[in-house]
XYZ file of C-alpha atoms in Angstrom:
517
model
C 162.148 -33.140 35.869
C 164.218 -36.046 37.091
C 163.083 -39.521 36.099
C 163.302 -42.121 38.895
C 165.584 -45.117 38.475
C 163.554 -48.288 38.304
C 164.772 -51.713 39.411
C 165.547 -53.988 36.457
C 163.582 -53.320 33.295
C 160.749 -51.653 35.152
C 158.829 -51.350 38.387
C 156.083 -53.942 38.935
C 153.006 -53.342 41.028
C 152.455 -56.104 43.609
C 148.926 -57.509 43.498
C 147.868 -55.321 40.547
C 148.792 -54.576 36.948
C 152.423 -54.521 35.971
C 153.500 -50.975 35.224
C 156.868 -50.053 33.777
C 158.725 -47.050 32.406
C 160.589 -48.007 29.253
C 162.573 -44.856 28.655
C 162.740 -41.203 29.519
C 161.307 -38.745 27.032
C 163.746 -36.511 25.190
C 164.761 -33.373 27.066
C 162.709 -30.309 26.275
C 164.054 -26.832 25.717
C 164.182 -24.759 28.893
C 161.232 -22.367 29.111
C 160.841 -19.958 32.027
C 162.966 -20.030 35.184
C 165.804 -22.504 35.478
C 165.202 -25.584 37.638
C 167.713 -26.477 40.345
C 167.339 -29.875 42.003
C 168.600 -30.585 45.517
C 168.366 -34.406 45.797
C 168.788 -34.527 49.573
C 170.253 -32.893 52.661
C 173.873 -33.029 53.706
C 172.943 -32.802 57.394
C 169.606 -33.262 59.140
C 168.231 -32.767 62.653
C 164.896 -34.176 63.837
C 163.129 -32.917 66.974
C 160.130 -35.123 67.747
C 157.003 -34.034 69.618
C 154.867 -36.854 70.968
C 151.129 -37.357 70.612
C 149.684 -35.974 73.884
C 146.460 -37.993 73.495
C 148.015 -41.397 72.823
C 147.304 -42.696 76.333
C 148.501 -46.180 77.251
C 147.810 -47.713 73.829
C 151.448 -47.370 72.788
C 152.874 -46.301 69.440
C 151.018 -47.545 66.352
C 152.971 -47.058 63.134
C 149.861 -46.666 60.978
C 148.400 -43.980 63.257
C 151.112 -41.581 64.400
C 149.572 -38.361 65.684
C 152.757 -36.699 66.883
C 154.919 -34.499 64.681
C 158.508 -33.362 64.213
C 160.537 -30.272 63.421
C 163.022 -31.220 60.697
C 166.023 -28.999 59.964
C 168.071 -29.795 56.861
C 171.316 -28.293 55.563
C 171.711 -28.461 51.775
C 174.222 -27.160 49.233
C 172.760 -25.897 45.930
C 174.234 -24.435 42.746
C 172.208 -21.334 41.889
C 172.258 -19.696 38.433
C 171.929 -15.977 37.949
C 168.363 -14.781 37.694
C 165.027 -16.451 38.499
C 165.050 -20.164 39.323
C 162.901 -22.878 40.857
C 164.766 -24.801 43.567
C 163.327 -28.283 44.117
C 164.124 -29.739 47.549
C 163.591 -33.448 46.969
C 163.320 -36.009 49.724
C 161.531 -33.846 52.284
C 159.201 -35.723 54.616
C 155.956 -36.822 53.009
C 153.936 -35.200 55.794
C 155.582 -31.774 55.408
C 153.448 -28.732 56.277
C 154.433 -26.320 53.477
C 153.309 -23.165 55.271
C 155.650 -23.990 58.165
C 158.773 -24.143 55.974
C 161.506 -21.616 56.790
C 164.359 -21.279 54.274
C 167.561 -19.443 55.117
C 170.610 -18.959 52.895
C 169.063 -18.175 49.486
C 170.764 -14.947 48.303
C 167.630 -13.890 46.426
C 165.236 -14.846 49.207
C 162.047 -16.856 48.808
C 159.416 -15.579 46.387
C 157.060 -18.565 46.416
C 156.995 -22.082 47.852
C 154.868 -25.107 46.980
C 154.494 -28.682 48.180
C 154.469 -30.791 44.982
C 151.972 -33.336 46.258
C 151.475 -35.505 43.159
C 153.566 -38.525 43.979
C 154.329 -41.137 41.370
C 152.002 -44.103 41.921
C 150.008 -46.551 39.780
C 146.914 -44.349 39.987
C 148.683 -41.059 39.258
C 150.644 -42.699 36.420
C 147.398 -43.770 34.757
C 145.772 -40.393 35.427
C 148.711 -38.546 33.855
C 148.617 -40.779 30.751
C 144.962 -40.346 29.790
C 144.688 -40.007 26.025
C 148.293 -41.113 25.479
C 149.621 -44.250 23.868
C 151.138 -46.996 26.010
C 152.401 -50.491 25.294
C 150.154 -53.396 26.351
C 151.902 -56.775 26.718
C 150.000 -60.037 27.185
C 151.597 -63.340 28.181
C 150.197 -66.739 27.195
C 150.425 -68.788 30.428
C 150.604 -72.059 28.461
C 153.512 -71.176 26.177
C 155.044 -68.153 27.943
C 154.933 -66.257 24.646
C 154.499 -62.492 24.935
C 152.600 -60.300 22.506
C 152.858 -56.487 22.626
C 150.646 -53.913 20.952
C 149.937 -50.208 21.165
C 146.989 -49.081 23.260
C 145.468 -45.755 24.269
C 144.376 -45.047 27.825
C 140.828 -43.727 27.481
C 139.609 -43.886 31.129
C 140.960 -44.410 34.632
C 142.133 -44.764 37.287
C 138.827 -44.706 39.221
C 136.882 -47.968 38.856
C 139.602 -49.481 36.672
C 141.572 -48.747 33.506
C 139.931 -48.724 30.053
C 142.101 -49.129 26.944
C 141.491 -48.731 23.220
C 143.312 -51.333 21.124
C 143.039 -52.590 17.556
C 140.396 -55.035 18.807
C 138.243 -52.304 20.346
C 137.539 -51.010 23.866
C 138.535 -53.271 26.764
C 139.410 -53.107 30.467
C 142.877 -53.814 31.786
C 143.334 -57.226 33.392
C 139.923 -58.512 32.234
C 141.058 -60.647 29.289
C 141.999 -63.622 31.451
C 145.665 -63.323 30.458
C 148.517 -61.736 32.461
C 148.832 -58.143 31.253
C 151.367 -55.370 31.764
C 151.495 -51.734 30.713
C 154.697 -49.918 29.737
C 154.997 -46.133 29.612
C 157.414 -44.020 27.591
C 158.091 -41.627 30.464
C 156.876 -39.996 33.632
C 153.976 -37.571 33.065
C 154.793 -33.940 33.780
C 154.180 -32.901 37.389
C 154.736 -36.323 38.958
C 157.607 -37.015 41.325
C 158.848 -40.258 42.824
C 159.753 -38.402 46.034
C 158.018 -35.622 48.005
C 159.227 -32.218 46.837
C 159.137 -28.694 48.238
C 159.727 -26.230 45.395
C 160.814 -22.654 45.981
C 160.976 -19.716 43.570
C 163.948 -17.379 44.004
C 165.870 -14.760 42.066
C 169.659 -14.761 42.571
C 171.669 -11.641 41.686
C 174.671 -13.704 40.534
C 175.507 -17.377 40.029
C 176.916 -18.958 43.183
C 177.009 -21.975 45.468
C 174.796 -21.499 48.524
C 174.407 -23.388 51.782
C 170.711 -23.424 52.547
C 168.966 -24.324 55.812
C 165.465 -25.720 55.409
C 163.263 -26.142 58.508
C 159.702 -27.443 58.474
C 157.080 -29.263 60.520
C 155.965 -32.709 59.432
C 153.331 -35.132 60.603
C 153.783 -38.876 60.907
C 156.100 -38.943 63.948
C 155.800 -39.925 67.594
C 157.992 -40.969 70.488
C 157.667 -42.651 73.866
C 159.808 -43.870 76.743
C 160.215 -47.540 77.675
C 161.549 -48.116 81.196
C 163.459 -51.251 82.151
C 163.934 -51.867 85.885
C 166.151 -54.693 87.124
C 165.751 -55.690 90.764
C 168.939 -56.285 92.753
C 169.519 -59.624 94.446
C 168.906 -58.100 97.893
C 165.408 -57.006 96.832
C 165.944 -53.419 98.022
C 167.161 -51.459 94.990
C 166.679 -51.413 91.245
C 168.747 -50.325 88.268
C 166.493 -48.127 86.118
C 167.153 -47.700 82.414
C 164.944 -46.089 79.757
C 164.794 -46.476 75.991
C 163.690 -43.578 73.803
C 161.565 -45.015 70.976
C 161.187 -42.731 67.948
C 158.603 -43.712 65.325
C 158.698 -42.424 61.751
C 155.601 -43.039 59.635
C 157.033 -41.286 56.565
C 158.627 -43.233 53.688
C 161.782 -41.090 53.904
C 164.989 -42.047 55.697
C 166.726 -39.492 57.913
C 170.362 -40.604 57.857
C 172.797 -39.759 60.633
C 170.256 -37.381 62.111
C 170.713 -35.389 65.285
C 167.645 -36.537 67.197
C 165.915 -34.774 70.074
C 162.596 -35.399 71.814
C 160.335 -32.911 73.604
C 158.233 -33.976 76.607
C 155.274 -32.037 77.940
C 152.143 -30.465 76.489
C 152.444 -27.543 74.102
C 149.649 -25.510 72.589
C 148.496 -27.144 69.394
C 145.333 -26.422 67.397
C 143.539 -28.963 65.239
C 144.731 -29.135 61.630
C 143.730 -31.125 58.584
C 145.514 -34.380 57.842
C 149.015 -33.490 56.705
C 150.041 -36.736 55.063
C 149.299 -37.023 51.362
C 149.962 -40.566 50.318
C 150.345 -41.794 46.752
C 147.066 -43.245 45.548
C 146.842 -46.949 44.836
C 145.084 -48.557 41.876
C 142.090 -50.871 42.215
C 140.808 -52.844 39.225
C 137.398 -54.532 38.936
C 136.011 -56.546 36.028
C 132.367 -56.902 35.085
C 131.101 -60.517 35.290
C 131.114 -62.650 32.172
C 127.857 -64.267 31.035
C 124.370 -62.755 31.095
C 122.695 -60.342 33.457
C 120.732 -63.255 34.914
C 123.762 -65.418 35.636
C 125.068 -65.950 39.143
C 128.683 -65.386 38.211
C 130.428 -63.145 40.724
C 132.493 -60.184 39.597
C 136.265 -60.564 39.753
C 137.943 -58.034 42.020
C 141.701 -57.913 42.035
C 143.529 -57.349 45.304
C 144.004 -53.697 46.179
C 147.399 -52.557 45.050
C 150.221 -51.606 47.324
C 152.404 -48.558 46.901
C 154.833 -48.627 44.051
C 158.418 -49.412 45.078
C 159.661 -45.834 44.896
C 157.158 -44.605 47.480
C 157.801 -47.261 50.138
C 156.163 -50.475 51.260
C 153.014 -51.012 53.253
C 153.479 -50.681 56.997
C 153.172 -53.702 59.272
C 152.012 -53.391 62.865
C 152.540 -55.961 65.575
C 149.385 -57.095 67.361
C 150.908 -56.384 70.746
C 154.201 -54.797 71.698
C 156.605 -57.020 73.660
C 158.374 -55.724 76.768
C 161.340 -53.471 75.967
C 164.726 -55.221 75.832
C 166.946 -55.117 78.927
C 169.485 -52.332 79.235
C 172.775 -52.833 77.371
C 175.711 -53.686 79.596
C 178.429 -51.134 80.482
C 176.904 -48.038 78.878
C 177.560 -44.428 79.852
C 174.622 -42.406 81.230
C 172.878 -40.278 78.563
C 172.924 -36.496 79.077
C 170.238 -35.127 81.427
C 167.253 -33.318 79.867
C 167.297 -29.568 79.307
C 164.595 -27.065 80.226
C 162.642 -25.730 77.255
C 160.329 -23.362 79.068
C 158.052 -25.712 80.993
C 158.862 -28.493 78.522
C 161.767 -30.938 78.719
C 164.209 -31.535 75.869
C 165.973 -34.901 75.635
C 169.008 -35.174 73.349
C 170.393 -38.318 71.764
C 174.172 -37.900 72.169
C 175.173 -39.508 68.860
C 173.808 -39.299 65.282
C 171.287 -42.015 64.467
C 169.477 -43.082 61.317
C 165.693 -42.911 61.537
C 164.438 -45.518 59.074
C 161.237 -45.100 57.016
C 158.025 -46.444 58.551
C 159.922 -47.924 61.449
C 160.861 -47.394 65.082
C 164.285 -46.567 66.495
C 165.345 -47.171 70.096
C 168.185 -45.249 71.735
C 169.256 -44.783 75.358
C 167.307 -42.108 77.257
C 168.428 -42.295 80.906
C 170.229 -44.532 83.400
C 170.102 -44.639 87.209
C 171.713 -47.355 89.351
C 170.883 -48.628 92.847
C 167.617 -46.741 93.237
C 165.918 -47.693 96.543
C 162.267 -48.722 96.509
C 159.449 -49.848 98.764
C 157.194 -52.780 97.886
C 153.486 -52.034 98.187
C 150.320 -54.041 97.588
C 147.878 -51.690 95.955
C 144.384 -51.767 94.452
C 141.928 -49.009 93.584
C 138.566 -49.538 95.316
C 135.328 -48.190 93.893
C 132.934 -46.714 96.454
C 130.273 -49.337 97.126
C 131.845 -51.772 94.646
C 131.246 -55.453 95.492
C 134.459 -57.474 95.705
C 134.973 -61.084 96.721
C 138.555 -62.174 97.467
C 139.908 -59.921 94.683
C 143.699 -59.964 94.118
C 145.765 -56.796 94.419
C 148.596 -55.402 92.349
C 152.224 -55.274 93.427
C 154.061 -52.000 92.842
C 157.548 -50.752 93.579
C 157.379 -47.210 94.969
C 160.348 -44.974 94.099
C 160.980 -41.374 95.162
C 162.156 -39.265 92.236
C 164.818 -37.436 94.263
C 168.588 -37.036 93.953
C 169.087 -38.441 97.456
C 167.382 -41.604 96.148
C 169.775 -41.853 93.143
C 167.203 -40.454 90.690
C 165.976 -36.831 90.581
C 165.268 -36.579 86.824
C 162.148 -35.553 84.876
C 160.613 -38.827 83.711
C 158.416 -38.742 80.571
C 155.450 -41.067 80.327
C 155.904 -44.514 78.842
C 155.771 -48.231 79.533
C 157.574 -50.139 82.281
C 159.022 -53.631 82.489
C 160.425 -55.096 85.711
C 163.014 -57.896 85.631
C 164.792 -59.887 88.326
C 168.019 -61.871 88.067
C 168.187 -65.235 89.820
C 170.647 -68.151 89.833
C 170.028 -70.845 87.218
C 171.455 -74.227 86.376
C 173.409 -72.723 83.472
C 174.243 -69.445 85.206
C 172.215 -66.334 86.072
C 168.872 -66.019 84.331
C 166.608 -62.996 83.927
C 162.862 -63.249 84.550
C 160.089 -60.761 83.783
C 158.074 -59.836 86.900
C 155.589 -57.365 85.479
C 154.771 -54.643 82.963
C 152.835 -51.405 83.273
C 152.675 -47.737 82.360
C 154.130 -44.578 83.848
C 152.793 -41.040 83.523
C 154.939 -37.905 83.396
C 156.759 -37.534 86.693
C 158.527 -34.365 87.791
C 161.421 -34.272 90.216
C 160.166 -34.942 93.737
C 157.123 -36.969 92.722
C 156.388 -40.623 93.490
C 157.028 -43.226 90.799
C 155.172 -46.555 90.811
C 156.494 -49.480 88.788
C 154.159 -52.428 88.208
C 155.474 -55.739 89.568
C 152.605 -58.087 88.815
C 149.546 -59.255 90.751
C 149.353 -61.037 94.090
C 146.821 -63.730 94.959
C 148.259 -63.889 98.476
C 146.813 -60.505 99.426
C 143.045 -60.413 98.791
C 140.361 -57.745 99.189
C 136.650 -58.240 99.935
C 134.085 -55.445 100.013
C 130.360 -55.679 100.836
C 127.467 -53.293 101.500
C 125.583 -53.727 104.774
C 121.993 -52.950 105.787
C 122.516 -49.372 106.983
C 124.200 -48.335 103.742
C 127.763 -48.489 105.055
C 130.498 -50.434 103.294
C 132.795 -53.005 104.915
C 136.264 -53.452 103.414
C 138.379 -56.461 104.422
C 141.960 -57.319 103.389
C 143.797 -60.579 104.157
C 147.478 -61.518 103.880
C 148.442 -65.161 103.252
C 152.180 -64.392 102.960
C 154.690 -65.626 105.532
C 155.797 -62.054 106.156
C 154.233 -58.659 106.763
C 153.156 -56.539 103.754
C 152.429 -52.819 103.204
C 148.963 -52.318 101.703
C 147.483 -49.228 99.980
C 143.811 -49.164 99.017
C 142.737 -45.853 97.377
C 138.946 -45.481 97.708
C 136.895 -43.640 95.104
C 138.237 -40.774 93.037
C 140.187 -37.627 93.820
C 138.157 -35.140 95.854
C 135.452 -37.612 96.893
C 134.491 -37.702 100.573
C 135.027 -40.988 102.403
C 134.174 -41.177 106.147
C 135.823 -44.138 107.936
C 134.451 -45.584 111.179
C 137.159 -46.229 113.771
C 140.027 -45.858 111.287
C 142.192 -43.143 109.698
C 142.647 -42.536 105.970
C 145.623 -40.884 104.263
C 145.269 -38.668 101.195
C 147.561 -39.872 98.353
C 147.359 -38.095 94.984
C 144.143 -36.448 96.219
C 142.442 -39.814 96.933
C 141.439 -41.044 100.387
C 143.633 -44.118 100.920
C 143.538 -46.852 103.559
C 147.164 -47.671 104.396
C 148.371 -50.376 106.771
C 151.139 -52.851 107.472
C 149.421 -56.229 107.558
C 151.233 -58.977 109.518
C 151.775 -62.487 108.185
C 148.472 -64.378 107.855
C 146.743 -61.252 109.167
C 143.340 -59.709 108.443
C 142.164 -56.079 108.688
C 138.627 -54.682 108.399
C 137.393 -51.122 107.943
C 133.885 -49.725 107.780
C 133.190 -46.489 105.918
C 130.345 -44.393 104.560
């Protein structure tokens, strides 16, 4: 098997014992089928399917419940006869049973996901009963002393070594300690591997296409709307954010994203992460002493398997649209789903997010509405209402595109002392919107338009709305939930999205009252 290249003299484990590989073991004579290693793809395409149950929480890198279809093109040198082809660098969350391999002249006889990743814990587990080198450093003088030791137990609950002095636990002597290993134990790999058994009739060079499903992906849309100076139209731009929770990099990938709900049954967790190593020392002293046990910080992944993911506490609004960009291609129909294509190759970094342009529409007309959902019988006292920009998703209104769900951010440009400045007016969320539907973009909250609701003696409800603005406003107050019956007294309600809604144009400094049951 291939031995990973370690930085410097060896790889050190942050927050835990120092572990290093000193040298590779001598090559062994070939027994059984030949082994062919494909270190990585020449070309790769990634089609991402979003998590349909994510809701409005946004993408969280440490909890990605979407998945992706990865298609790789690789060139391999095949010997005559039986061989094991090792596809290194596949995604860590690969679903082995989903893998489809085309281009092997001898076909596929067997395939396996080699799940034992090289890590501190698996390194110790694979070295049980073997001799390692234990090095201690005197913190006062800096002098190092090395000796042979045998790993007799581990990695659960710590590592136990046998030295010339007897049986002892790693990192419990009070001195800095490091272990060095002669080589990688058989069966461990620094990178996820899919191995395939094949039998080739003659030696040749083959171009192989490998396709597989993998967990640890997700995507979402982030809409950026910029209001024109006249306050009548907006420029609407959307970012496509692709999240990759795997430790592998997909370089110059052809990226696509699928919107909509497809049939998907529950499966076990696909990701198999390399195990960390946790060391604990028994307390010194007697059993009646109050000394606390020393627990070392839980280790992080070793450098070859990637670093620990970091997640921001709250996601900031998406950045404004780049200036002078060409519109991305429109989505394609994929049955009842929608397929969005990134027009240029992009690199999807490990355990990170990538933003690329999704769509662009200029001078889209809108209507400003003051809107608040009202619960039936809910008591309200001078409650503020939300401000939304209502857009018709139609070609005649400069839009007419399928819009996937995502977040929204509304900006406005205004003159400043040092030139034009951009201000954020509001953020919100947007559900999937088909062509012809209504799109609502959050524009903040108004304390100038207030709603009061009270119950009266006969069981009816009185709803009052006031407008303190210097101009008239359009107000929408949906009452209850879709399908619920609301009977107004002396007023007319309009059904919007299946909900009985009180709509009105309220004049400046005006008040309107409605009674319903």
